[in-house]
PDB file of C-alpha atoms in Angstrom:
ATOM      1  CA  UNK A   1      12.288 -82.054  39.497  1.00  0.00           C
ATOM      2  CA  UNK A   2      13.755 -78.661  40.234  1.00  0.00           C
ATOM      3  CA  UNK A   3      10.518 -76.864  39.369  1.00  0.00           C
ATOM      4  CA  UNK A   4       8.609 -79.095  41.754  1.00  0.00           C
ATOM      5  CA  UNK A   5      11.038 -78.506  44.600  1.00  0.00           C
ATOM      6  CA  UNK A   6      10.941 -74.730  44.129  1.00  0.00           C
ATOM      7  CA  UNK A   7       7.182 -74.500  44.664  1.00  0.00           C
ATOM      8  CA  UNK A   8       7.255 -75.102  48.444  1.00  0.00           C
ATOM      9  CA  UNK A   9      10.073 -72.570  48.757  1.00  0.00           C
ATOM     10  CA  UNK A  10       8.111 -69.980  46.740  1.00  0.00           C
ATOM     11  CA  UNK A  11       4.984 -70.629  48.796  1.00  0.00           C
ATOM     12  CA  UNK A  12       6.924 -70.210  52.042  1.00  0.00           C
ATOM     13  CA  UNK A  13       8.443 -66.961  50.741  1.00  0.00           C
ATOM     14  CA  UNK A  14       5.033 -65.506  49.852  1.00  0.00           C
ATOM     15  CA  UNK A  15       3.606 -66.611  53.175  1.00  0.00           C
ATOM     16  CA  UNK A  16       6.523 -65.091  55.053  1.00  0.00           C
ATOM     17  CA  UNK A  17       6.152 -61.768  53.249  1.00  0.00           C
ATOM     18  CA  UNK A  18       2.440 -61.702  53.977  1.00  0.00           C
ATOM     19  CA  UNK A  19       3.148 -62.456  57.631  1.00  0.00           C
ATOM     20  CA  UNK A  20       5.775 -59.709  57.831  1.00  0.00           C
ATOM     21  CA  UNK A  21       3.419 -57.241  56.142  1.00  0.00           C
ATOM     22  CA  UNK A  22       0.618 -58.080  58.571  1.00  0.00           C
ATOM     23  CA  UNK A  23       3.027 -57.759  61.489  1.00  0.00           C
ATOM     24  CA  UNK A  24       4.277 -54.377  60.217  1.00  0.00           C
ATOM     25  CA  UNK A  25       0.728 -53.083  59.830  1.00  0.00           C
ATOM     26  CA  UNK A  26      -0.131 -54.277  63.322  1.00  0.00           C
ATOM     27  CA  UNK A  27       2.949 -52.606  64.788  1.00  0.00           C
ATOM     28  CA  UNK A  28       2.246 -49.354  62.955  1.00  0.00           C
ATOM     29  CA  UNK A  29      -1.350 -49.352  64.101  1.00  0.00           C
ATOM     30  CA  UNK A  30      -0.341 -50.141  67.662  1.00  0.00           C
ATOM     31  CA  UNK A  31       2.239 -47.345  67.624  1.00  0.00           C
ATOM     32  CA  UNK A  32      -0.355 -44.788  66.561  1.00  0.00           C
ATOM     33  CA  UNK A  33       0.522 -44.440  62.874  1.00  0.00           C
ATOM     34  CA  UNK A  34      -3.087 -44.530  61.698  1.00  0.00           C
ATOM     35  CA  UNK A  35      -4.202 -42.151  64.417  1.00  0.00           C
ATOM     36  CA  UNK A  36      -1.449 -39.699  63.530  1.00  0.00           C
ATOM     37  CA  UNK A  37      -2.645 -39.672  59.919  1.00  0.00           C
ATOM     38  CA  UNK A  38      -6.231 -39.180  61.018  1.00  0.00           C
ATOM     39  CA  UNK A  39      -5.405 -36.317  63.373  1.00  0.00           C
ATOM     40  CA  UNK A  40      -3.142 -34.700  60.786  1.00  0.00           C
ATOM     41  CA  UNK A  41      -5.984 -34.689  58.256  1.00  0.00           C
ATOM     42  CA  UNK A  42      -8.329 -33.281  60.899  1.00  0.00           C
ATOM     43  CA  UNK A  43      -6.023 -30.292  61.462  1.00  0.00           C
ATOM     44  CA  UNK A  44      -5.816 -29.682  57.713  1.00  0.00           C
ATOM     45  CA  UNK A  45      -9.608 -29.741  57.403  1.00  0.00           C
ATOM     46  CA  UNK A  46      -9.975 -27.381  60.375  1.00  0.00           C
ATOM     47  CA  UNK A  47      -7.420 -24.989  58.877  1.00  0.00           C
ATOM     48  CA  UNK A  48      -9.249 -24.981  55.537  1.00  0.00           C
ATOM     49  CA  UNK A  49     -12.390 -23.873  57.344  1.00  0.00           C
ATOM     50  CA  UNK A  50     -10.483 -21.054  59.077  1.00  0.00           C
ATOM     51  CA  UNK A  51      -9.262 -19.784  55.703  1.00  0.00           C
ATOM     52  CA  UNK A  52     -12.738 -20.170  54.224  1.00  0.00           C
ATOM     53  CA  UNK A  53     -14.295 -17.932  56.888  1.00  0.00           C
ATOM     54  CA  UNK A  54     -11.538 -15.317  56.677  1.00  0.00           C
ATOM     55  CA  UNK A  55     -12.032 -15.216  52.897  1.00  0.00           C
ATOM     56  CA  UNK A  56     -15.765 -14.749  53.402  1.00  0.00           C
ATOM     57  CA  UNK A  57     -15.021 -11.709  55.560  1.00  0.00           C
ATOM     58  CA  UNK A  58     -12.611 -10.297  52.972  1.00  0.00           C
ATOM     59  CA  UNK A  59     -15.235 -10.717  50.262  1.00  0.00           C
ATOM     60  CA  UNK A  60     -17.743  -8.652  52.265  1.00  0.00           C
ATOM     61  CA  UNK A  61     -15.410  -5.694  52.829  1.00  0.00           C
ATOM     62  CA  UNK A  62     -15.489  -4.062  49.342  1.00  0.00           C
ATOM     63  CA  UNK A  63     -19.291  -3.786  49.417  1.00  0.00           C
ATOM     64  CA  UNK A  64     -19.168  -2.510  52.989  1.00  0.00           C
ATOM     65  CA  UNK A  65     -16.575   0.146  52.122  1.00  0.00           C
ATOM     66  CA  UNK A  66     -18.528   1.287  49.064  1.00  0.00           C
ATOM     67  CA  UNK A  67     -21.744   1.555  51.067  1.00  0.00           C
ATOM     68  CA  UNK A  68     -20.089   3.645  53.773  1.00  0.00           C
ATOM     69  CA  UNK A  69     -18.366   5.797  51.144  1.00  0.00           C
ATOM     70  CA  UNK A  70     -21.753   6.703  49.714  1.00  0.00           C
ATOM     71  CA  UNK A  71     -22.715   8.354  53.003  1.00  0.00           C
ATOM     72  CA  UNK A  72     -19.361   9.255  54.530  1.00  0.00           C
ATOM     73  CA  UNK A  73     -16.896   9.936  51.743  1.00  0.00           C
ATOM     74  CA  UNK A  74     -15.096  12.391  54.044  1.00  0.00           C
ATOM     75  CA  UNK A  75     -13.969   9.471  56.231  1.00  0.00           C
ATOM     76  CA  UNK A  76     -11.305   8.818  53.640  1.00  0.00           C
ATOM     77  CA  UNK A  77      -8.549   7.829  56.078  1.00  0.00           C
ATOM     78  CA  UNK A  78     -10.660   5.156  57.776  1.00  0.00           C
ATOM     79  CA  UNK A  79     -11.820   3.735  54.450  1.00  0.00           C
ATOM     80  CA  UNK A  80      -8.245   3.620  53.149  1.00  0.00           C
ATOM     81  CA  UNK A  81      -7.052   1.809  56.285  1.00  0.00           C
ATOM     82  CA  UNK A  82      -9.672  -0.907  55.841  1.00  0.00           C
ATOM     83  CA  UNK A  83      -8.861  -1.294  52.157  1.00  0.00           C
ATOM     84  CA  UNK A  84      -5.106  -1.440  52.797  1.00  0.00           C
ATOM     85  CA  UNK A  85      -5.503  -3.921  55.660  1.00  0.00           C
ATOM     86  CA  UNK A  86      -7.602  -6.157  53.421  1.00  0.00           C
ATOM     87  CA  UNK A  87      -4.965  -5.931  50.664  1.00  0.00           C
ATOM     88  CA  UNK A  88      -2.195  -6.966  53.083  1.00  0.00           C
ATOM     89  CA  UNK A  89      -4.198 -10.007  54.148  1.00  0.00           C
ATOM     90  CA  UNK A  90      -4.568 -11.005  50.510  1.00  0.00           C
ATOM     91  CA  UNK A  91      -0.824 -10.736  49.898  1.00  0.00           C
ATOM     92  CA  UNK A  92       0.114 -13.281  52.564  1.00  0.00           C
ATOM     93  CA  UNK A  93       0.696 -16.837  51.385  1.00  0.00           C
ATOM     94  CA  UNK A  94       0.202 -18.454  54.750  1.00  0.00           C
ATOM     95  CA  UNK A  95       1.682 -21.840  55.603  1.00  0.00           C
ATOM     96  CA  UNK A  96       0.031 -23.217  58.730  1.00  0.00           C
ATOM     97  CA  UNK A  97       2.990 -25.577  59.235  1.00  0.00           C
ATOM     98  CA  UNK A  98       5.396 -22.635  59.631  1.00  0.00           C
ATOM     99  CA  UNK A  99       5.233 -20.631  62.869  1.00  0.00           C
ATOM    100  CA  UNK A 100       6.558 -17.389  61.331  1.00  0.00           C
ATOM    101  CA  UNK A 101       4.080 -17.561  58.459  1.00  0.00           C
ATOM    102  CA  UNK A 102       1.192 -18.233  60.822  1.00  0.00           C
ATOM    103  CA  UNK A 103       2.241 -15.315  63.041  1.00  0.00           C
ATOM    104  CA  UNK A 104       2.353 -12.959  60.029  1.00  0.00           C
ATOM    105  CA  UNK A 105      -1.080 -14.146  58.965  1.00  0.00           C
ATOM    106  CA  UNK A 106      -2.417 -13.674  62.475  1.00  0.00           C
ATOM    107  CA  UNK A 107      -1.045 -10.130  62.688  1.00  0.00           C
ATOM    108  CA  UNK A 108      -2.513  -9.174  59.321  1.00  0.00           C
ATOM    109  CA  UNK A 109      -5.928 -10.497  60.342  1.00  0.00           C
ATOM    110  CA  UNK A 110      -5.645  -8.614  63.632  1.00  0.00           C
ATOM    111  CA  UNK A 111      -4.864  -5.384  61.800  1.00  0.00           C
ATOM    112  CA  UNK A 112      -7.874  -5.913  59.551  1.00  0.00           C
ATOM    113  CA  UNK A 113     -10.117  -6.545  62.558  1.00  0.00           C
ATOM    114  CA  UNK A 114      -8.886  -3.321  64.155  1.00  0.00           C
ATOM    115  CA  UNK A 115      -9.528  -1.348  60.956  1.00  0.00           C
ATOM    116  CA  UNK A 116     -13.029  -2.795  60.689  1.00  0.00           C
ATOM    117  CA  UNK A 117     -13.752  -1.946  64.309  1.00  0.00           C
ATOM    118  CA  UNK A 118     -12.677   1.652  63.672  1.00  0.00           C
ATOM    119  CA  UNK A 119     -14.903   1.806  60.600  1.00  0.00           C
ATOM    120  CA  UNK A 120     -17.885   0.595  62.587  1.00  0.00           C
ATOM    121  CA  UNK A 121     -17.282   3.224  65.259  1.00  0.00           C
ATOM    122  CA  UNK A 122     -17.177   5.961  62.622  1.00  0.00           C
ATOM    123  CA  UNK A 123     -20.528   4.888  61.166  1.00  0.00           C
ATOM    124  CA  UNK A 124     -22.168   5.879  64.445  1.00  0.00           C
ATOM    125  CA  UNK A 125     -21.801   9.500  63.320  1.00  0.00           C
ATOM    126  CA  UNK A 126     -24.051   8.946  60.308  1.00  0.00           C
ATOM    127  CA  UNK A 127     -27.685   8.159  61.214  1.00  0.00           C
ATOM    128  CA  UNK A 128     -28.722   7.923  57.573  1.00  0.00           C
ATOM    129  CA  UNK A 129     -26.066   5.314  56.936  1.00  0.00           C
ATOM    130  CA  UNK A 130     -27.152   3.264  59.937  1.00  0.00           C
ATOM    131  CA  UNK A 131     -30.723   3.230  58.657  1.00  0.00           C
ATOM    132  CA  UNK A 132     -29.696   2.110  55.151  1.00  0.00           C
ATOM    133  CA  UNK A 133     -30.956  -1.433  54.572  1.00  0.00           C
ATOM    134  CA  UNK A 134     -27.967  -2.528  52.503  1.00  0.00           C
ATOM    135  CA  UNK A 135     -25.613  -1.383  55.261  1.00  0.00           C
ATOM    136  CA  UNK A 136     -27.641  -3.196  57.887  1.00  0.00           C
ATOM    137  CA  UNK A 137     -27.579  -6.369  55.781  1.00  0.00           C
ATOM    138  CA  UNK A 138     -23.817  -6.120  55.299  1.00  0.00           C
ATOM    139  CA  UNK A 139     -23.330  -5.502  59.011  1.00  0.00           C
ATOM    140  CA  UNK A 140     -25.386  -8.571  59.884  1.00  0.00           C
ATOM    141  CA  UNK A 141     -23.368 -10.676  57.436  1.00  0.00           C
ATOM    142  CA  UNK A 142     -20.109  -9.329  58.830  1.00  0.00           C
ATOM    143  CA  UNK A 143     -21.101 -10.080  62.420  1.00  0.00           C
ATOM    144  CA  UNK A 144     -22.185 -13.583  61.387  1.00  0.00           C
ATOM    145  CA  UNK A 145     -18.863 -14.125  59.647  1.00  0.00           C
ATOM    146  CA  UNK A 146     -16.910 -12.920  62.671  1.00  0.00           C
ATOM    147  CA  UNK A 147     -18.776 -15.468  64.778  1.00  0.00           C
ATOM    148  CA  UNK A 148     -17.978 -18.208  62.265  1.00  0.00           C
ATOM    149  CA  UNK A 149     -14.317 -17.178  62.308  1.00  0.00           C
ATOM    150  CA  UNK A 150     -14.264 -17.480  66.099  1.00  0.00           C
ATOM    151  CA  UNK A 151     -15.799 -20.956  65.948  1.00  0.00           C
ATOM    152  CA  UNK A 152     -13.523 -22.148  63.121  1.00  0.00           C
ATOM    153  CA  UNK A 153     -10.422 -20.776  64.807  1.00  0.00           C
ATOM    154  CA  UNK A 154     -11.399 -22.408  68.098  1.00  0.00           C
ATOM    155  CA  UNK A 155     -11.852 -25.774  66.400  1.00  0.00           C
ATOM    156  CA  UNK A 156      -8.485 -25.440  64.695  1.00  0.00           C
ATOM    157  CA  UNK A 157      -6.749 -24.578  67.958  1.00  0.00           C
ATOM    158  CA  UNK A 158      -8.312 -27.616  69.633  1.00  0.00           C
ATOM    159  CA  UNK A 159      -7.395 -29.846  66.679  1.00  0.00           C
ATOM    160  CA  UNK A 160      -3.742 -28.762  66.724  1.00  0.00           C
ATOM    161  CA  UNK A 161      -3.536 -29.194  70.491  1.00  0.00           C
ATOM    162  CA  UNK A 162      -4.958 -32.702  70.163  1.00  0.00           C
ATOM    163  CA  UNK A 163      -2.482 -33.584  67.406  1.00  0.00           C
ATOM    164  CA  UNK A 164       0.531 -32.131  69.218  1.00  0.00           C
ATOM    165  CA  UNK A 165      -0.360 -33.843  72.479  1.00  0.00           C
ATOM    166  CA  UNK A 166      -0.846 -37.177  70.739  1.00  0.00           C
ATOM    167  CA  UNK A 167       2.484 -37.247  68.861  1.00  0.00           C
ATOM    168  CA  UNK A 168       4.375 -36.332  72.044  1.00  0.00           C
ATOM    169  CA  UNK A 169       3.024 -39.340  73.938  1.00  0.00           C
ATOM    170  CA  UNK A 170       4.709 -42.748  74.124  1.00  0.00           C
ATOM    171  CA  UNK A 171       4.947 -44.770  71.911  1.00  0.00           C
ATOM    172  CA  UNK A 172       3.506 -42.450  69.236  1.00  0.00           C
ATOM    173  CA  UNK A 173       6.481 -40.110  69.649  1.00  0.00           C
ATOM    174  CA  UNK A 174       8.769 -42.752  68.111  1.00  0.00           C
ATOM    175  CA  UNK A 175       6.366 -43.326  65.215  1.00  0.00           C
ATOM    176  CA  UNK A 176       5.999 -39.589  64.620  1.00  0.00           C
ATOM    177  CA  UNK A 177       9.775 -39.108  64.591  1.00  0.00           C
ATOM    178  CA  UNK A 178      10.246 -42.080  62.290  1.00  0.00           C
ATOM    179  CA  UNK A 179       7.851 -40.674  59.680  1.00  0.00           C
ATOM    180  CA  UNK A 180       8.786 -37.010  60.096  1.00  0.00           C
ATOM    181  CA  UNK A 181       5.652 -35.761  61.863  1.00  0.00           C
ATOM    182  CA  UNK A 182       6.477 -32.666  63.923  1.00  0.00           C
ATOM    183  CA  UNK A 183       4.470 -30.474  66.267  1.00  0.00           C
ATOM    184  CA  UNK A 184       2.346 -27.895  64.488  1.00  0.00           C
ATOM    185  CA  UNK A 185       2.402 -24.183  65.389  1.00  0.00           C
ATOM    186  CA  UNK A 186      -0.823 -22.725  66.721  1.00  0.00           C
ATOM    187  CA  UNK A 187      -2.455 -19.328  67.146  1.00  0.00           C
ATOM    188  CA  UNK A 188      -0.608 -17.383  69.825  1.00  0.00           C
ATOM    189  CA  UNK A 189      -1.859 -15.041  72.515  1.00  0.00           C
ATOM    190  CA  UNK A 190      -0.331 -12.060  70.694  1.00  0.00           C
ATOM    191  CA  UNK A 191      -2.968 -10.235  68.610  1.00  0.00           C
ATOM    192  CA  UNK A 192      -5.543 -12.870  69.605  1.00  0.00           C
ATOM    193  CA  UNK A 193      -7.692 -10.278  71.363  1.00  0.00           C
ATOM    194  CA  UNK A 194      -7.699  -8.018  68.313  1.00  0.00           C
ATOM    195  CA  UNK A 195      -8.726 -10.913  66.090  1.00  0.00           C
ATOM    196  CA  UNK A 196     -11.360 -12.162  68.521  1.00  0.00           C
ATOM    197  CA  UNK A 197     -13.129  -8.800  68.955  1.00  0.00           C
ATOM    198  CA  UNK A 198     -15.807  -8.743  66.292  1.00  0.00           C
ATOM    199  CA  UNK A 199     -16.832  -5.277  65.049  1.00  0.00           C
ATOM    200  CA  UNK A 200     -20.140  -4.250  66.603  1.00  0.00           C
ATOM    201  CA  UNK A 201     -22.640  -1.517  66.040  1.00  0.00           C
ATOM    202  CA  UNK A 202     -25.273  -0.576  68.586  1.00  0.00           C
ATOM    203  CA  UNK A 203     -28.099   0.735  66.452  1.00  0.00           C
ATOM    204  CA  UNK A 204     -29.970   1.774  69.589  1.00  0.00           C
ATOM    205  CA  UNK A 205     -27.240   4.078  70.829  1.00  0.00           C
ATOM    206  CA  UNK A 206     -27.594   7.805  70.414  1.00  0.00           C
ATOM    207  CA  UNK A 207     -25.331   8.993  67.640  1.00  0.00           C
ATOM    208  CA  UNK A 208     -23.149  12.071  68.182  1.00  0.00           C
ATOM    209  CA  UNK A 209     -24.016  15.074  66.057  1.00  0.00           C
ATOM    210  CA  UNK A 210     -21.926  15.317  62.861  1.00  0.00           C
ATOM    211  CA  UNK A 211     -19.173  17.902  62.861  1.00  0.00           C
ATOM    212  CA  UNK A 212     -20.158  21.234  61.397  1.00  0.00           C
ATOM    213  CA  UNK A 213     -18.918  21.883  57.873  1.00  0.00           C
ATOM    214  CA  UNK A 214     -18.912  25.656  58.328  1.00  0.00           C
TER     215      UNK A 214
END
């Protein structure tokens, strides 16, 4: 008799739990929980693409430096600056969730961009280098990569802004606080210009005469 009477109670308990679970899911969805997860994943994907493009640039630099060295070994200081700037970028373990880490990463990338720009200016003094096909190919790849970096960085900035705006709005702000979702740091204005300026070479410009070795 007891086993028979416990069945309705067990059925009610299961039904109640299912109802509470459905209600919880509905409340979470209505409070933006699912959207927060989606936007969080979008920022992570956008950041991965930023790193991918920066790595592509770093991978091009050794070949570029070696090609320039073959024609302009005397530009030792400029070549060393590019190599050192690239090494510093590789030493940074960036955490996009940490503002200080992101700022350090941004500065290092800005320094590398500046060193590359200086290298490209120096190559104007060497007509034979500018006419070398391997150098021209590397330059085209570098310019393409700089453009991809700009696009990837822009998408990441927009993704973070979208995420931060969303979790600050009501009622998502309560959901975000409940589950520990905080605003993400973004690229700052500082060093942004240095990072954004892609190295360029005007192959049509008249090159200055090389300094006399006498």
